[in-house]
PDB file of C-alpha atoms in Angstrom:
ATOM      1  CA  MET A   1     -12.997  -6.090  18.861  1.00 46.00           C
ATOM      2  CA  ALA A   2     -13.536  -6.355  15.334  1.00 46.00           C
ATOM      3  CA  PHE A   3     -17.167  -7.124  15.390  1.00 44.00           C
ATOM      4  CA  HIS A   4     -17.360  -4.136  17.535  1.00 48.00           C
ATOM      5  CA  ASN A   5     -15.618  -1.644  14.895  1.00 50.00           C
ATOM      6  CA  ASP A   6     -17.463  -3.085  12.159  1.00 49.00           C
ATOM      7  CA  ARG A   7     -21.213  -2.429  13.723  1.00 50.00           C
ATOM      8  CA  LEU A   8     -19.646   1.199  14.396  1.00 50.00           C
ATOM      9  CA  SER A   9     -18.544   1.366  10.989  1.00 51.00           C
ATOM     10  CA  VAL A  10     -22.206   0.822   9.518  1.00 51.00           C
ATOM     11  CA  LEU A  11     -24.175   2.852  12.245  1.00 50.00           C
ATOM     12  CA  ALA A  12     -21.729   5.464  11.734  1.00 54.00           C
ATOM     13  CA  SER A  13     -22.219   5.596   7.723  1.00 54.00           C
ATOM     14  CA  HIS A  14     -25.824   5.096   8.518  1.00 52.00           C
ATOM     15  CA  LEU A  15     -25.743   8.552  10.190  1.00 52.00           C
ATOM     16  CA  LEU A  16     -23.513  10.205   8.284  1.00 54.00           C
ATOM     17  CA  TYR A  17     -25.315   9.478   4.575  1.00 55.00           C
ATOM     18  CA  SER A  18     -28.594  10.542   6.470  1.00 56.00           C
ATOM     19  CA  ARG A  19     -27.051  13.570   7.149  1.00 59.00           C
ATOM     20  CA  ALA A  20     -25.882  13.832   3.720  1.00 57.00           C
ATOM     21  CA  ILE A  21     -29.628  13.339   2.171  1.00 56.00           C
ATOM     22  CA  ASN A  22     -30.555  15.673   4.754  1.00 60.00           C
ATOM     23  CA  SER A  23     -28.151  18.248   3.355  1.00 61.00           C
ATOM     24  CA  GLY A  24     -29.828  18.248  -0.296  1.00 62.00           C
ATOM     25  CA  LYS A  25     -26.218  18.033  -1.960  1.00 61.00           C
ATOM     26  CA  ASP A  26     -25.272  15.845  -5.024  1.00 59.00           C
ATOM     27  CA  LEU A  27     -25.004  12.007  -3.075  1.00 57.00           C
ATOM     28  CA  SER A  28     -22.513  10.835  -5.591  1.00 57.00           C
ATOM     29  CA  LEU A  29     -20.233  13.863  -4.362  1.00 55.00           C
ATOM     30  CA  GLN A  30     -20.688  12.937  -0.563  1.00 56.00           C
ATOM     31  CA  PHE A  31     -19.560   9.470  -0.220  1.00 51.00           C
ATOM     32  CA  GLU A  32     -16.055  10.503   0.448  1.00 56.00           C
ATOM     33  CA  GLU A  33     -16.685  12.415   3.232  1.00 57.00           C
ATOM     34  CA  VAL A  34     -19.162   9.983   4.412  1.00 50.00           C
ATOM     35  CA  SER A  35     -16.209   7.205   4.000  1.00 49.00           C
ATOM     36  CA  GLN A  36     -14.052   9.804   5.864  1.00 52.00           C
ATOM     37  CA  GLY A  37     -16.429  10.346   8.943  1.00 51.00           C
ATOM     38  CA  ALA A  38     -16.913   6.801   9.485  1.00 46.00           C
ATOM     39  CA  SER A  39     -13.173   6.385  10.047  1.00 48.00           C
ATOM     40  CA  GLN A  40     -12.752   9.418  12.134  1.00 51.00           C
ATOM     41  CA  LEU A  41     -15.652   8.489  14.478  1.00 48.00           C
ATOM     42  CA  ILE A  42     -14.185   4.808  14.736  1.00 49.00           C
ATOM     43  CA  MET A  43     -10.364   5.977  15.409  1.00 55.00           C
ATOM     44  CA  ALA A  44     -11.432   8.798  17.727  1.00 62.00           C
ATOM     45  CA  GLY A  45      -9.415   7.694  21.052  1.00 78.00           C
ATOM     46  CA  ASN A  46      -7.716   5.063  19.289  1.00 89.00           C
ATOM     47  CA  PRO A  47      -5.052   7.187  18.122  1.00 94.00           C
ATOM     48  CA  ILE A  48      -2.802   4.121  17.280  1.00 95.00           C
ATOM     49  CA  THR A  49      -3.073   0.919  15.500  1.00 96.00           C
ATOM     50  CA  CYS A  50      -1.227  -1.932  13.511  1.00 97.00           C
ATOM     51  CA  HIS A  51      -1.703  -4.778  11.690  1.00 97.00           C
ATOM     52  CA  VAL A  52       0.730  -7.779  10.644  1.00 98.00           C
ATOM     53  CA  LEU A  53       0.384 -10.086   7.885  1.00 98.00           C
ATOM     54  CA  ASP A  54       2.445 -12.878   7.577  1.00 98.00           C
ATOM     55  CA  THR A  55       3.459 -12.848   3.397  1.00 97.00           C
ATOM     56  CA  ALA A  56       4.805 -15.969   3.303  1.00 97.00           C
ATOM     57  CA  THR A  57       1.573 -17.825   4.311  1.00 97.00           C
ATOM     58  CA  GLY A  58      -0.580 -15.063   2.842  1.00 97.00           C
ATOM     59  CA  LYS A  59      -2.723 -14.806   6.285  1.00 97.00           C
ATOM     60  CA  PRO A  60      -2.981 -12.113   9.376  1.00 98.00           C
ATOM     61  CA  ALA A  61       0.171 -12.735  11.945  1.00 98.00           C
ATOM     62  CA  ALA A  62      -2.325 -13.677  15.050  1.00 98.00           C
ATOM     63  CA  SER A  63      -1.100 -14.004  18.494  1.00 98.00           C
ATOM     64  CA  MET A  64       1.906 -11.586  17.956  1.00 98.00           C
ATOM     65  CA  LYS A  65       3.285  -9.928  21.279  1.00 98.00           C
ATOM     66  CA  ILE A  66       3.873  -6.283  20.505  1.00 98.00           C
ATOM     67  CA  SER A  67       4.744  -4.212  22.768  1.00 98.00           C
ATOM     68  CA  LEU A  68       5.028   0.230  22.713  1.00 98.00           C
ATOM     69  CA  HIS A  69       7.632   2.257  23.540  1.00 98.00           C
ATOM     70  CA  ARG A  70       8.624   6.016  23.922  1.00 98.00           C
ATOM     71  CA  GLN A  71      11.942   7.275  24.144  1.00 98.00           C
ATOM     72  CA  THR A  72      12.631   9.502  27.176  1.00 97.00           C
ATOM     73  CA  GLU A  73      15.946  11.147  28.087  1.00 96.00           C
ATOM     74  CA  ALA A  74      16.993   7.760  30.097  1.00 97.00           C
ATOM     75  CA  GLY A  75      15.915   5.604  27.370  1.00 98.00           C
ATOM     76  CA  TRP A  76      13.109   3.680  26.038  1.00 98.00           C
ATOM     77  CA  GLN A  77      10.164   3.334  28.485  1.00 98.00           C
ATOM     78  CA  GLU A  78       7.419   0.477  27.609  1.00 98.00           C
ATOM     79  CA  LEU A  79       4.192   1.555  27.779  1.00 97.00           C
ATOM     80  CA  VAL A  80       1.981  -1.246  26.945  1.00 97.00           C
ATOM     81  CA  SER A  81       2.062  -4.764  25.852  1.00 98.00           C
ATOM     82  CA  LYS A  82      -0.668  -6.140  23.274  1.00 98.00           C
ATOM     83  CA  VAL A  83      -1.200  -9.224  21.352  1.00 98.00           C
ATOM     84  CA  THR A  84      -2.602  -9.138  17.574  1.00 98.00           C
ATOM     85  CA  ASN A  85      -6.223 -10.293  17.049  1.00 97.00           C
ATOM     86  CA  SER A  86      -7.269 -13.170  14.852  1.00 97.00           C
ATOM     87  CA  ASP A  87      -7.332 -10.798  11.976  1.00 97.00           C
ATOM     88  CA  GLY A  88      -3.510  -9.829  12.660  1.00 97.00           C
ATOM     89  CA  ARG A  89      -4.642  -6.441  14.441  1.00 97.00           C
ATOM     90  CA  ALA A  90      -3.590  -4.730  17.826  1.00 97.00           C
ATOM     91  CA  GLY A  91      -5.278  -1.160  18.764  1.00 95.00           C
ATOM     92  CA  GLN A  92      -5.856   0.829  21.890  1.00 94.00           C
ATOM     93  CA  PHE A  93      -2.575   1.395  22.670  1.00 96.00           C
ATOM     94  CA  LEU A  94      -2.792   4.677  24.156  1.00 95.00           C
ATOM     95  CA  SER A  95      -5.621   7.205  24.683  1.00 93.00           C
ATOM     96  CA  GLN A  96      -6.083  10.006  22.888  1.00 92.00           C
ATOM     97  CA  GLU A  97      -4.615  12.170  26.167  1.00 92.00           C
ATOM     98  CA  ALA A  98      -1.779  10.249  26.702  1.00 93.00           C
ATOM     99  CA  PHE A  99      -0.652  10.208  22.739  1.00 94.00           C
ATOM    100  CA  THR A 100       1.700  12.926  22.661  1.00 95.00           C
ATOM    101  CA  LYS A 101       4.592  14.418  20.435  1.00 97.00           C
ATOM    102  CA  GLY A 102       7.796  11.912  20.462  1.00 97.00           C
ATOM    103  CA  ILE A 103       9.594   9.327  19.372  1.00 98.00           C
ATOM    104  CA  TYR A 104       8.558   6.223  19.773  1.00 98.00           C
ATOM    105  CA  LYS A 105       8.798   2.392  18.925  1.00 98.00           C
ATOM    106  CA  MET A 106       6.989  -0.910  18.188  1.00 98.00           C
ATOM    107  CA  TYR A 107       8.552  -3.911  19.358  1.00 98.00           C
ATOM    108  CA  PHE A 108       7.058  -7.286  17.512  1.00 98.00           C
ATOM    109  CA  ASP A 109       8.269 -10.670  18.752  1.00 98.00           C
ATOM    110  CA  THR A 110       8.798 -12.305  15.660  1.00 98.00           C
ATOM    111  CA  ALA A 111      10.828 -15.233  17.020  1.00 98.00           C
ATOM    112  CA  ASP A 112       7.716 -16.312  19.481  1.00 98.00           C
ATOM    113  CA  TYR A 113       5.575 -15.829  16.350  1.00 98.00           C
ATOM    114  CA  PHE A 114       7.519 -17.880  14.191  1.00 98.00           C
ATOM    115  CA  LYS A 115       8.218 -20.276  16.781  1.00 97.00           C
ATOM    116  CA  GLN A 116       4.169 -20.622  17.263  1.00 97.00           C
ATOM    117  CA  GLN A 117       4.256 -21.454  13.482  1.00 96.00           C
ATOM    118  CA  ASN A 118       7.187 -24.209  13.696  1.00 97.00           C
ATOM    119  CA  THR A 119       8.918 -21.954  11.815  1.00 97.00           C
ATOM    120  CA  LYS A 120      12.819 -20.748  12.061  1.00 95.00           C
ATOM    121  CA  GLY A 121      12.701 -17.201  11.462  1.00 96.00           C
ATOM    122  CA  PHE A 122      16.121 -14.674  10.567  1.00 97.00           C
ATOM    123  CA  TYR A 123      14.685 -11.933  12.221  1.00 97.00           C
ATOM    124  CA  PRO A 124      14.088 -12.537  16.242  1.00 97.00           C
ATOM    125  CA  TYR A 125      12.304  -9.371  16.455  1.00 98.00           C
ATOM    126  CA  VAL A 126      11.263  -6.228  14.617  1.00 98.00           C
ATOM    127  CA  GLU A 127      11.432  -2.890  15.750  1.00 98.00           C
ATOM    128  CA  ILE A 128       9.762   0.420  13.960  1.00 98.00           C
ATOM    129  CA  VAL A 129      10.804   3.747  15.385  1.00 98.00           C
ATOM    130  CA  PHE A 130       8.718   6.730  14.328  1.00 97.00           C
ATOM    131  CA  GLU A 131       8.108  10.349  15.286  1.00 97.00           C
ATOM    132  CA  ILE A 132       4.669  11.979  16.229  1.00 96.00           C
ATOM    133  CA  GLU A 133       4.786  15.161  15.315  1.00 95.00           C
ATOM    134  CA  GLN A 134       0.875  15.644  15.211  1.00 94.00           C
ATOM    135  CA  PRO A 135      -0.740  13.572  18.165  1.00 93.00           C
ATOM    136  CA  GLU A 136      -4.289  14.364  17.014  1.00 92.00           C
ATOM    137  CA  GLU A 137      -4.039  12.366  13.824  1.00 93.00           C
ATOM    138  CA  HIS A 138      -4.325   8.730  13.413  1.00 93.00           C
ATOM    139  CA  TYR A 139      -1.334   6.300  13.103  1.00 95.00           C
ATOM    140  CA  HIS A 140      -1.026   3.099  11.496  1.00 96.00           C
ATOM    141  CA  ILE A 141       2.006   1.054  11.733  1.00 97.00           C
ATOM    142  CA  PRO A 142       1.423  -2.380   9.192  1.00 97.00           C
ATOM    143  CA  LEU A 143       4.407  -4.960   8.961  1.00 98.00           C
ATOM    144  CA  LEU A 144       4.705  -7.256   6.241  1.00 98.00           C
ATOM    145  CA  LEU A 145       6.416 -10.304   7.668  1.00 97.00           C
ATOM    146  CA  SER A 146       8.027 -13.301   6.037  1.00 98.00           C
ATOM    147  CA  PRO A 147      10.735 -15.351   7.941  1.00 98.00           C
ATOM    148  CA  TYR A 148      13.633 -13.999   5.794  1.00 97.00           C
ATOM    149  CA  GLY A 149      12.517 -10.336   5.613  1.00 97.00           C
ATOM    150  CA  TYR A 150       9.787  -7.622   6.601  1.00 98.00           C
ATOM    151  CA  SER A 151       8.277  -4.537   5.565  1.00 98.00           C
ATOM    152  CA  THR A 152       6.635  -1.189   6.987  1.00 97.00           C
ATOM    153  CA  TYR A 153       5.450   2.108   5.717  1.00 95.00           C
ATOM    154  CA  ARG A 154       2.795   4.738   7.133  1.00 92.00           C
ATOM    155  CA  GLY A 155      -0.674   3.504   7.214  1.00 89.00           C
ATOM    156  CA  SER A 156      -3.592   5.143   7.357  1.00 83.00           C
TER     157      SER A 156
END
């Protein structure tokens, strides 16, 4: 999937750069607009993504099991499960149409990941709970992980 996104990024940049040249505007002022346009084209239809980095090894956390859940009146409903790719990334959790306002959580199976690494971790899993108020935006959930700690933030 990374190769596919890289190709889309290059194509989008070329198309948007061509549009900037034909507009007659100062090209130095167009760089940010072209970059934002390329990102929007690539993220269209992929409203939520994640990236897991193993800070103890300095490498992506490949093959980590992840599941996305939505809070309902009856409790948490699992929507989809994924496994991170070789770059520690996962996407295509939901279509843009299925991504609605609400409270979600991303569950990371760190016990299984650390077992694959022949490492003992302190946290058997990590849950990141977040609220979606503008589902038309893109949401990126990064996890920085080590056997004895983790951190997250709202990515872009």
